[in-house]
Tab-separated table of C-alpha atoms and ligand atoms in Angstrom:
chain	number	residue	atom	x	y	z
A	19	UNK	CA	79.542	-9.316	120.750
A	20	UNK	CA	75.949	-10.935	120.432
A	21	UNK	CA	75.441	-12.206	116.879
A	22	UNK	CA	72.687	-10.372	115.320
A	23	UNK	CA	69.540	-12.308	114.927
A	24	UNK	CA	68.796	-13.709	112.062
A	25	UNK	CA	66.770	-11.863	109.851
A	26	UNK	CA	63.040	-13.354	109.049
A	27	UNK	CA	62.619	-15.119	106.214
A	28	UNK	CA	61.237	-13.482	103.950
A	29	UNK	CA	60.063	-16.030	101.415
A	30	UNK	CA	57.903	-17.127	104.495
A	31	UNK	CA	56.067	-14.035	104.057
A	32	UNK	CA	55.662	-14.150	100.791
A	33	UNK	CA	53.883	-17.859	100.572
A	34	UNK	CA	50.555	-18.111	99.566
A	35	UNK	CA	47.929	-19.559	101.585
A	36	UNK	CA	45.924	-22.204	99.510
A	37	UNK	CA	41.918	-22.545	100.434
A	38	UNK	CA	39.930	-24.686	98.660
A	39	UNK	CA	36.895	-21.571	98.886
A	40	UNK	CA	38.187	-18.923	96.523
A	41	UNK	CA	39.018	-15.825	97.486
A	42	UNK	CA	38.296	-13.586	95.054
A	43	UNK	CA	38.104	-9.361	94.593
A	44	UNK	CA	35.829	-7.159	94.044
A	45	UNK	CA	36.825	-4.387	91.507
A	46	UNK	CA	35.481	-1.155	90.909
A	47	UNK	CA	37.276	0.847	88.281
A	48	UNK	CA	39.861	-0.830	85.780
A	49	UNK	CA	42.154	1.803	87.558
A	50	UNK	CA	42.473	-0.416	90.208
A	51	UNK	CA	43.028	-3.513	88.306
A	52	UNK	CA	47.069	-4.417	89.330
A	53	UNK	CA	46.825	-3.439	92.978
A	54	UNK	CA	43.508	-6.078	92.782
A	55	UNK	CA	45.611	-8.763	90.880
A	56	UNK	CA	48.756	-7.985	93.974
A	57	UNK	CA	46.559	-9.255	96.583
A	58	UNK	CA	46.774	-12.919	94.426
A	59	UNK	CA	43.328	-13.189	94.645
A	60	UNK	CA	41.776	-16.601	92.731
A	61	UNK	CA	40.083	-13.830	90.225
A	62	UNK	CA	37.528	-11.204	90.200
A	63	UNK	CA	33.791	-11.260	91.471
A	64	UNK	CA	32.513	-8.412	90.506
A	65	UNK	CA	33.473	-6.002	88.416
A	66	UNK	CA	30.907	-2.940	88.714
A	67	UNK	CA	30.727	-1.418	84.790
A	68	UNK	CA	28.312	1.669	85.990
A	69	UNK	CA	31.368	2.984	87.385
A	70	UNK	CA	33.633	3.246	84.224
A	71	UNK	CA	29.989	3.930	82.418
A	72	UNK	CA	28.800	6.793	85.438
A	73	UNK	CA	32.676	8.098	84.814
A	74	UNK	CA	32.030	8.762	81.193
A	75	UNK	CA	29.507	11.600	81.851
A	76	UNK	CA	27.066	10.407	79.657
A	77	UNK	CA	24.492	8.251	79.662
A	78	UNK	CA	24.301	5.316	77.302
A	79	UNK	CA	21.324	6.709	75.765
A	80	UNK	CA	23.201	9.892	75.215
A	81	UNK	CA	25.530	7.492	73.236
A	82	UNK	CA	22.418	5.840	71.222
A	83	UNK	CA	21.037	9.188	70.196
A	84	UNK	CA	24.393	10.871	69.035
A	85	UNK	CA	25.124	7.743	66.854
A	86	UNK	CA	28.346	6.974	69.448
A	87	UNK	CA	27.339	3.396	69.924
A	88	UNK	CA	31.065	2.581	68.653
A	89	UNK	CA	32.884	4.818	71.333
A	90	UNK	CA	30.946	3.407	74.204
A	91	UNK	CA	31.573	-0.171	73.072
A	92	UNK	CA	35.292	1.038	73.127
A	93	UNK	CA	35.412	2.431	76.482
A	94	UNK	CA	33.580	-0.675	77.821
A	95	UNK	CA	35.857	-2.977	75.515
A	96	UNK	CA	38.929	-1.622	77.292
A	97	UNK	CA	37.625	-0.959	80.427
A	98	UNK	CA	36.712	-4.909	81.046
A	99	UNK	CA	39.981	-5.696	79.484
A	100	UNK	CA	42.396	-3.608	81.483
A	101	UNK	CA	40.709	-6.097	84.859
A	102	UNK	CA	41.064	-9.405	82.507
A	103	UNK	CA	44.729	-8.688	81.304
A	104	UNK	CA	45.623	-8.520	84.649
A	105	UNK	CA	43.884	-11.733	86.174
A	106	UNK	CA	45.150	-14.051	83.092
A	107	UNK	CA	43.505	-17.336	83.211
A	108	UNK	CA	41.586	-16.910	86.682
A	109	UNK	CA	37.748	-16.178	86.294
A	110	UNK	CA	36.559	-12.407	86.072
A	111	UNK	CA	32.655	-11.317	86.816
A	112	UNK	CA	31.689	-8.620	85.048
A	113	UNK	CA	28.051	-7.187	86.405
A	114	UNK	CA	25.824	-5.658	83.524
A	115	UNK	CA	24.628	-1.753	84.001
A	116	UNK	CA	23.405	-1.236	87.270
A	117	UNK	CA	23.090	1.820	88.029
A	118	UNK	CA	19.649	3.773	89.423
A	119	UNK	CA	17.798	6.286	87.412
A	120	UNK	CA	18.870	9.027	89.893
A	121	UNK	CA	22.354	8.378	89.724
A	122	UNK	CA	22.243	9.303	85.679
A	123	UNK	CA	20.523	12.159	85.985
A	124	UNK	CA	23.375	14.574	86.582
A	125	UNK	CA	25.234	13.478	83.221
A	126	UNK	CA	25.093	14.566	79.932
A	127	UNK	CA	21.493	12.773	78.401
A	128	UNK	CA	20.508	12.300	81.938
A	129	UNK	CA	17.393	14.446	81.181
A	130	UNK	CA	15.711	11.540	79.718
A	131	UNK	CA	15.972	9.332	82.427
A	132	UNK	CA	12.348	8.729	83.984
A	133	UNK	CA	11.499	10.507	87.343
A	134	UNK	CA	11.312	7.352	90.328
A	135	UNK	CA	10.113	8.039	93.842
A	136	UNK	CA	12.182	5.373	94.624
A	137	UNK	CA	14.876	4.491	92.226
A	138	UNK	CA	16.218	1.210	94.433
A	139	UNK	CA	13.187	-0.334	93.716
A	140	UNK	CA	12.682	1.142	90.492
A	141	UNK	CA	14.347	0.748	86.717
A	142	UNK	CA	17.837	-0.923	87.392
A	143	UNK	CA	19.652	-3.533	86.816
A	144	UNK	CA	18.508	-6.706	84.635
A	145	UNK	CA	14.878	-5.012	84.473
A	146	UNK	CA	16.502	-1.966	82.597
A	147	UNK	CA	18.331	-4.074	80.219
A	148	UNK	CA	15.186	-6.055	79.076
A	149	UNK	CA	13.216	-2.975	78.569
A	150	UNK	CA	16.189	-0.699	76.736
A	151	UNK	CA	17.714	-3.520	74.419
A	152	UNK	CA	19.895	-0.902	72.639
A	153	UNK	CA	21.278	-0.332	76.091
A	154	UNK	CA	21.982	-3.800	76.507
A	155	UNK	CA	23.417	-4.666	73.106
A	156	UNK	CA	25.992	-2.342	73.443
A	157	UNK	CA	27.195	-4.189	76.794
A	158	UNK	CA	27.106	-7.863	75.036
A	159	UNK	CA	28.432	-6.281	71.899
A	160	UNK	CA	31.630	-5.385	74.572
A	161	UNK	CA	31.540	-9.216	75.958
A	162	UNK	CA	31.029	-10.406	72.413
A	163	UNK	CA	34.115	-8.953	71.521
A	164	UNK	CA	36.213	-9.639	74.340
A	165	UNK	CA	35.204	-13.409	74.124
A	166	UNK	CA	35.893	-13.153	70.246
A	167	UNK	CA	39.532	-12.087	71.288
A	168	UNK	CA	40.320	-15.065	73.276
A	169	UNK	CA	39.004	-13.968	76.893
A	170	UNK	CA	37.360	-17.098	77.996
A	171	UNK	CA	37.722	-16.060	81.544
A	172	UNK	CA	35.136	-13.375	81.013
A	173	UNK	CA	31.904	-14.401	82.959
A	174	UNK	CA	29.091	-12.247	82.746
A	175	UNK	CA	26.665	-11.814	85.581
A	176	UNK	CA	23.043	-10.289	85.526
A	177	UNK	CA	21.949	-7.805	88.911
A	178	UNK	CA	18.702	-7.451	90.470
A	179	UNK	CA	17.139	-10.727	88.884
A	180	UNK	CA	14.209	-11.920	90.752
A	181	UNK	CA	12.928	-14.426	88.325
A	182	UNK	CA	14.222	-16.660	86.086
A	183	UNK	CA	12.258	-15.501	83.458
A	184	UNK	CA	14.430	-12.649	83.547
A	185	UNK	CA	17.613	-14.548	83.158
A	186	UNK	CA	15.818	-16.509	80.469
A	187	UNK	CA	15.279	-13.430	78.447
A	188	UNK	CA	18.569	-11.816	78.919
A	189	UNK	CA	20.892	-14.958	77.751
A	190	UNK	CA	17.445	-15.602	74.624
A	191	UNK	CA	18.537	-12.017	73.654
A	192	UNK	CA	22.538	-12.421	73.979
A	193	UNK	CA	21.681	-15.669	71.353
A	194	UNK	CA	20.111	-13.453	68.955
A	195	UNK	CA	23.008	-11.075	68.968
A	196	UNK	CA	25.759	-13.972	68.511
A	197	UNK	CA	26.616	-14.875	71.889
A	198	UNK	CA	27.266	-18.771	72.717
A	199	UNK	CA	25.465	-18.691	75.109
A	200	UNK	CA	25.776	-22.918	76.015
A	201	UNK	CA	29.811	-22.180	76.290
A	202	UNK	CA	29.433	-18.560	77.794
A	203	UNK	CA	29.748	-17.977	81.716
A	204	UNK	CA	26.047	-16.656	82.629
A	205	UNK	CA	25.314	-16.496	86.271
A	206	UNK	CA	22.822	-14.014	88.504
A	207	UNK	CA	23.484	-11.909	91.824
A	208	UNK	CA	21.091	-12.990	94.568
A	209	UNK	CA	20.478	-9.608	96.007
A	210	UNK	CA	16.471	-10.295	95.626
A	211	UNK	CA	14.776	-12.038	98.308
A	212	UNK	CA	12.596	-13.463	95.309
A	213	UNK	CA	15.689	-14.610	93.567
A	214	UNK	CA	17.401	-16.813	96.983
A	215	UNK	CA	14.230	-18.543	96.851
A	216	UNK	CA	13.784	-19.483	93.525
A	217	UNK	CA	17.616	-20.416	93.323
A	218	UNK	CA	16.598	-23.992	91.846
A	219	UNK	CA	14.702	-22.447	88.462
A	220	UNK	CA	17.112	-20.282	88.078
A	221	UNK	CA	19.595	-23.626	88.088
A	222	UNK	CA	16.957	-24.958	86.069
A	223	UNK	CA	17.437	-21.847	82.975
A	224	UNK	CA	20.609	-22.789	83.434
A	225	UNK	CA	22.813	-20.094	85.725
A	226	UNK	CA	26.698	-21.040	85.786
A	227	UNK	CA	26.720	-19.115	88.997
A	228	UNK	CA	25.167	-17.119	91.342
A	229	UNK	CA	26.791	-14.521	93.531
A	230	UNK	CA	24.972	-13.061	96.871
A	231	UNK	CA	25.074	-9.083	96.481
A	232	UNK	CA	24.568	-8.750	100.568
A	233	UNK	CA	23.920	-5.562	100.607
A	234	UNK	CA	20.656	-5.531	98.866
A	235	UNK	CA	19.992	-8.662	100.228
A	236	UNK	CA	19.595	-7.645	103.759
A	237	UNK	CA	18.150	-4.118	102.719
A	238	UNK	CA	15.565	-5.746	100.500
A	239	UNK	CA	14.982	-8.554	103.378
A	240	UNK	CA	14.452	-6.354	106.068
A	241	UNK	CA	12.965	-3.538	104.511
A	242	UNK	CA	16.025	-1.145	105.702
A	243	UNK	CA	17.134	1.286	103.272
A	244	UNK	CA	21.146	0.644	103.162
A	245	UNK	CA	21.509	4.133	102.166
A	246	UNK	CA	19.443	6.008	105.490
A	247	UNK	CA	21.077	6.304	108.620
A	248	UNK	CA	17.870	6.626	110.855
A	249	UNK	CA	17.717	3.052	110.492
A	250	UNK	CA	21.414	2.631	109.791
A	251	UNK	CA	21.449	0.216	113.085
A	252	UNK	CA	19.302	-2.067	111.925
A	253	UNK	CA	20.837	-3.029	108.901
A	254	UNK	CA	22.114	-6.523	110.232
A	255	UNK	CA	23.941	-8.528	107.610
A	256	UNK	CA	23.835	-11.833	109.900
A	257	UNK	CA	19.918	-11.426	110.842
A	258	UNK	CA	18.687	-14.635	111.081
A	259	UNK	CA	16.216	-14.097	108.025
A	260	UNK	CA	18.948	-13.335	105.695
A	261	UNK	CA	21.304	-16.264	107.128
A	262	UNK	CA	18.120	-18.242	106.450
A	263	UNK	CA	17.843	-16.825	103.003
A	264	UNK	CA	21.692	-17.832	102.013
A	265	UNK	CA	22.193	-21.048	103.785
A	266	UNK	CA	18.953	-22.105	101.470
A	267	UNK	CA	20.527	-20.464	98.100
A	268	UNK	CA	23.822	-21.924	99.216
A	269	UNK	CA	22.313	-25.555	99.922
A	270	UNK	CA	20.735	-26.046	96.075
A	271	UNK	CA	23.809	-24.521	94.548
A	272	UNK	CA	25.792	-27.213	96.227
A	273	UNK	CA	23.140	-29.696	95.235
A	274	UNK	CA	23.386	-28.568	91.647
A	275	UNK	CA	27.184	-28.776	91.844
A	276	UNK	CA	26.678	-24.683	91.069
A	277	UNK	CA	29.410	-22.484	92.047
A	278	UNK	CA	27.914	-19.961	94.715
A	279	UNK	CA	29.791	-17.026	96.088
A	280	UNK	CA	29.261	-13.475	97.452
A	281	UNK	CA	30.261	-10.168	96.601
A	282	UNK	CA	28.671	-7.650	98.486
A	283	UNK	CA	30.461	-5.886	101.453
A	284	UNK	CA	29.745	-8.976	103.995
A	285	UNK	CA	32.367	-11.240	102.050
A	286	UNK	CA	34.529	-8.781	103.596
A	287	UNK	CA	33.581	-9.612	107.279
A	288	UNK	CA	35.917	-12.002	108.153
A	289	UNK	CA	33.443	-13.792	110.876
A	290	UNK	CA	30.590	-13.566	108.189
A	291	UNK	CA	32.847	-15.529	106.135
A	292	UNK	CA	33.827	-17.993	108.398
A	293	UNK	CA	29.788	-18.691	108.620
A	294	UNK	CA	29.440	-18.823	104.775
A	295	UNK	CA	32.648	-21.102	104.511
A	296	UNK	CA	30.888	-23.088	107.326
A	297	UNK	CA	27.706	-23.456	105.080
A	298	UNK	CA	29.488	-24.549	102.132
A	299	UNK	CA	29.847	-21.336	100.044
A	300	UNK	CA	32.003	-22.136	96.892
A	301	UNK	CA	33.761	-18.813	96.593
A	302	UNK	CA	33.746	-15.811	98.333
A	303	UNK	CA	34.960	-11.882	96.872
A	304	UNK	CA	36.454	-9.121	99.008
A	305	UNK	CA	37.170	-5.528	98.656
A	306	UNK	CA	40.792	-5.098	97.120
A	307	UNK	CA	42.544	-4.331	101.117
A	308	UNK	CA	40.245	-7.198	102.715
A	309	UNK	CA	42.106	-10.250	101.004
A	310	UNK	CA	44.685	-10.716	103.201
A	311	UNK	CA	42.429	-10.945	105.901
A	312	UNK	CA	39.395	-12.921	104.195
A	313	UNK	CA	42.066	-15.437	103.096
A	314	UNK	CA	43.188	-15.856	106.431
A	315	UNK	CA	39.789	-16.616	107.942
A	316	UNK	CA	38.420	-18.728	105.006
A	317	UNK	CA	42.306	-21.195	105.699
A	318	UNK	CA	41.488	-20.460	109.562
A	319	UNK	CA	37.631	-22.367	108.778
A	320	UNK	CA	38.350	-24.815	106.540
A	321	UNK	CA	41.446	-26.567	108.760
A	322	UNK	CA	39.223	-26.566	111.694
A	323	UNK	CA	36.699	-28.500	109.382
A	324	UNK	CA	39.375	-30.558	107.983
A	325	UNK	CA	40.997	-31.144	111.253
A	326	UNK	CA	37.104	-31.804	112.995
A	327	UNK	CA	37.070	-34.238	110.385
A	328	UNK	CA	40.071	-36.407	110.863
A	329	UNK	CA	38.985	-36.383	114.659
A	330	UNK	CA	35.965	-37.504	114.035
A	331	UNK	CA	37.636	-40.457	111.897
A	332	UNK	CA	40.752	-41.580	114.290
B	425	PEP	C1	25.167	-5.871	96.534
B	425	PEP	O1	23.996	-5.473	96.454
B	425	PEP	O2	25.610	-6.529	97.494
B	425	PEP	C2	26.134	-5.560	95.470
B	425	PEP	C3	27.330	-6.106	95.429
B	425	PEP	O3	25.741	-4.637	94.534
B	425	PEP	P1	25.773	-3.063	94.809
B	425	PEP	O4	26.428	-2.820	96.126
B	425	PEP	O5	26.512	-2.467	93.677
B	425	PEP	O6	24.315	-2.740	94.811
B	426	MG	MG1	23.295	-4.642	94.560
């Protein structure tokens, strides 16, 4: 009889590609924290708090005005901890509150929140965290005590910055609380037109990082709301004006020796992230089942660059 063929090997399957780009994940809820960590991604870049926050059904000014500040630190505490336990000693973004007026309305306190005609444009991200301190201490008090406890892989990263000023204000306030701020990883998403092109003053205030949230990028570049499917088809992530946009951003970050990366839902197009590994992006973050996939195409890019180069030198 035939001999049976030999099974695969399955520690084959099982090896991990190295790329010098990091692939990292994008996580959502702390829920999903171990099935993120499986994929063996280089750490986490961006972890979205409004969603453990928006989960809690209340706002945190519900929590301000019913003298809860303590329980809200706790849920955020172990929230961001649950995602760091399980990516020990690789790098973990966690992305202030950003969450739109509208989308707090429905939960307990929400009455309070101001009426916007258009809350995408309106009082989010960094530019509700300057203006509602209490709001915001709560969120450093979290990071202040998860860095207290030994989690130096906790970066913190501000959304919807479009001037350094911003930044400047944000990490000024953190100080006054009893942050480090020199040791403490404090980067910005580029999701701002405004903000790719001032990349160099915000290097200047002294970002660790900056991350390119694509999918306010193009919607804020092109004037498409990423939300309305009238115009759904032109929503182009690799539009030549946003390709201009990041190659820049990604050109003084390299310049700077900054770390750049991305972590909206592009960095989870594997041909958009053969382009950014192309351009020199330093790290790149996918949603949890992309991975595999990114990973492929980021080892796929860089051994064609490698290999270009050794051709270029034989
Ligand atoms: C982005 O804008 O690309 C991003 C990651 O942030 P969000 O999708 O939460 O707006
Ligand atoms: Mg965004």
């Amino acid at each position: 009889a035939a001999a049976a063929p030999a099974a695969a090997p399955a520690a084959a399957a099982a090896t991990p590609v190295i790329t010098g780009t990091l692939v990292k994940v994008n996580v959502s809820l702390p829920e999903a924290a171990q099935r993120a960590a499986a994929t063996g991604a280089d750490g986490v870049g961006l972890l979205r708090i409004e969603h453990l926050i928006l989960g809690l059904a209340k706002t945190p000014g519900w929590y301000i005005e019913h003298d809860a500040e303590e329980e809200f630190i706790a849920e955020l505490y172990g929230g961001i901890k649950t995602v760091l336990d399980a990516f020990p000693g690789k790098p973990v973004w966690v992305r202030t509150l950003d969450a739109p007026t509208d989308e707090f309305r429905n939960m307990e306190g929400g009455e309070e929140e101001p009426f916007e005609h258009n809350p995408m444009l309106g009082w989010r991200g960094i530019r509700r965290d300057l203006r509602s301190p209490e709001q915001f201490r709560l969120q450093v008090e979290a990071f202040k005590r998860l860095w207290a406890a030994g989690y130096d892989n906790l970066g913190v990263m501000f959304p919807m910055v479009n001037h350094p000023n911003e930044f400047t204000q944000a990490r000024a306030m953190m100080k006054e609380w009893g942050v480090d701020v020199e040791n403490a990883t404090l980067g910005v998403m580029i999701e701002v037109p405004g903000s790719a092109l001032m990349v160099e003053e915000f290097i200047q205030a002294g970002i660790r990082f900056a991350s390119f949230g694509t999918n306010d990028l193009i919607q804020y570049t092109l004037a498409i709301d990423r939300n309305n499917e009238n115009v759904a088809d032109m929503y182009q992530p690799k539009h030549p004006a946003v390709l201009r946009l990041i190659d820049y951003a990604i050109g003084v970050c390299r310049e700077n020796g900054v770390e750049c990366s991305i972590c909206g839902q592009a960095g989870s197009d594997p041909e958009m992230v053969t382009w950014l590994v192309e351009h020199g992006i330093s790290s790149v973050s996918a949603n949890i089942d992309a991975v595999p996939r990114i990973r492929e195409a980021v080892a796929r890019k860089e051994r064609q660059i490698l290999l270009d180069a050794a051709r270029r030198n034989a």
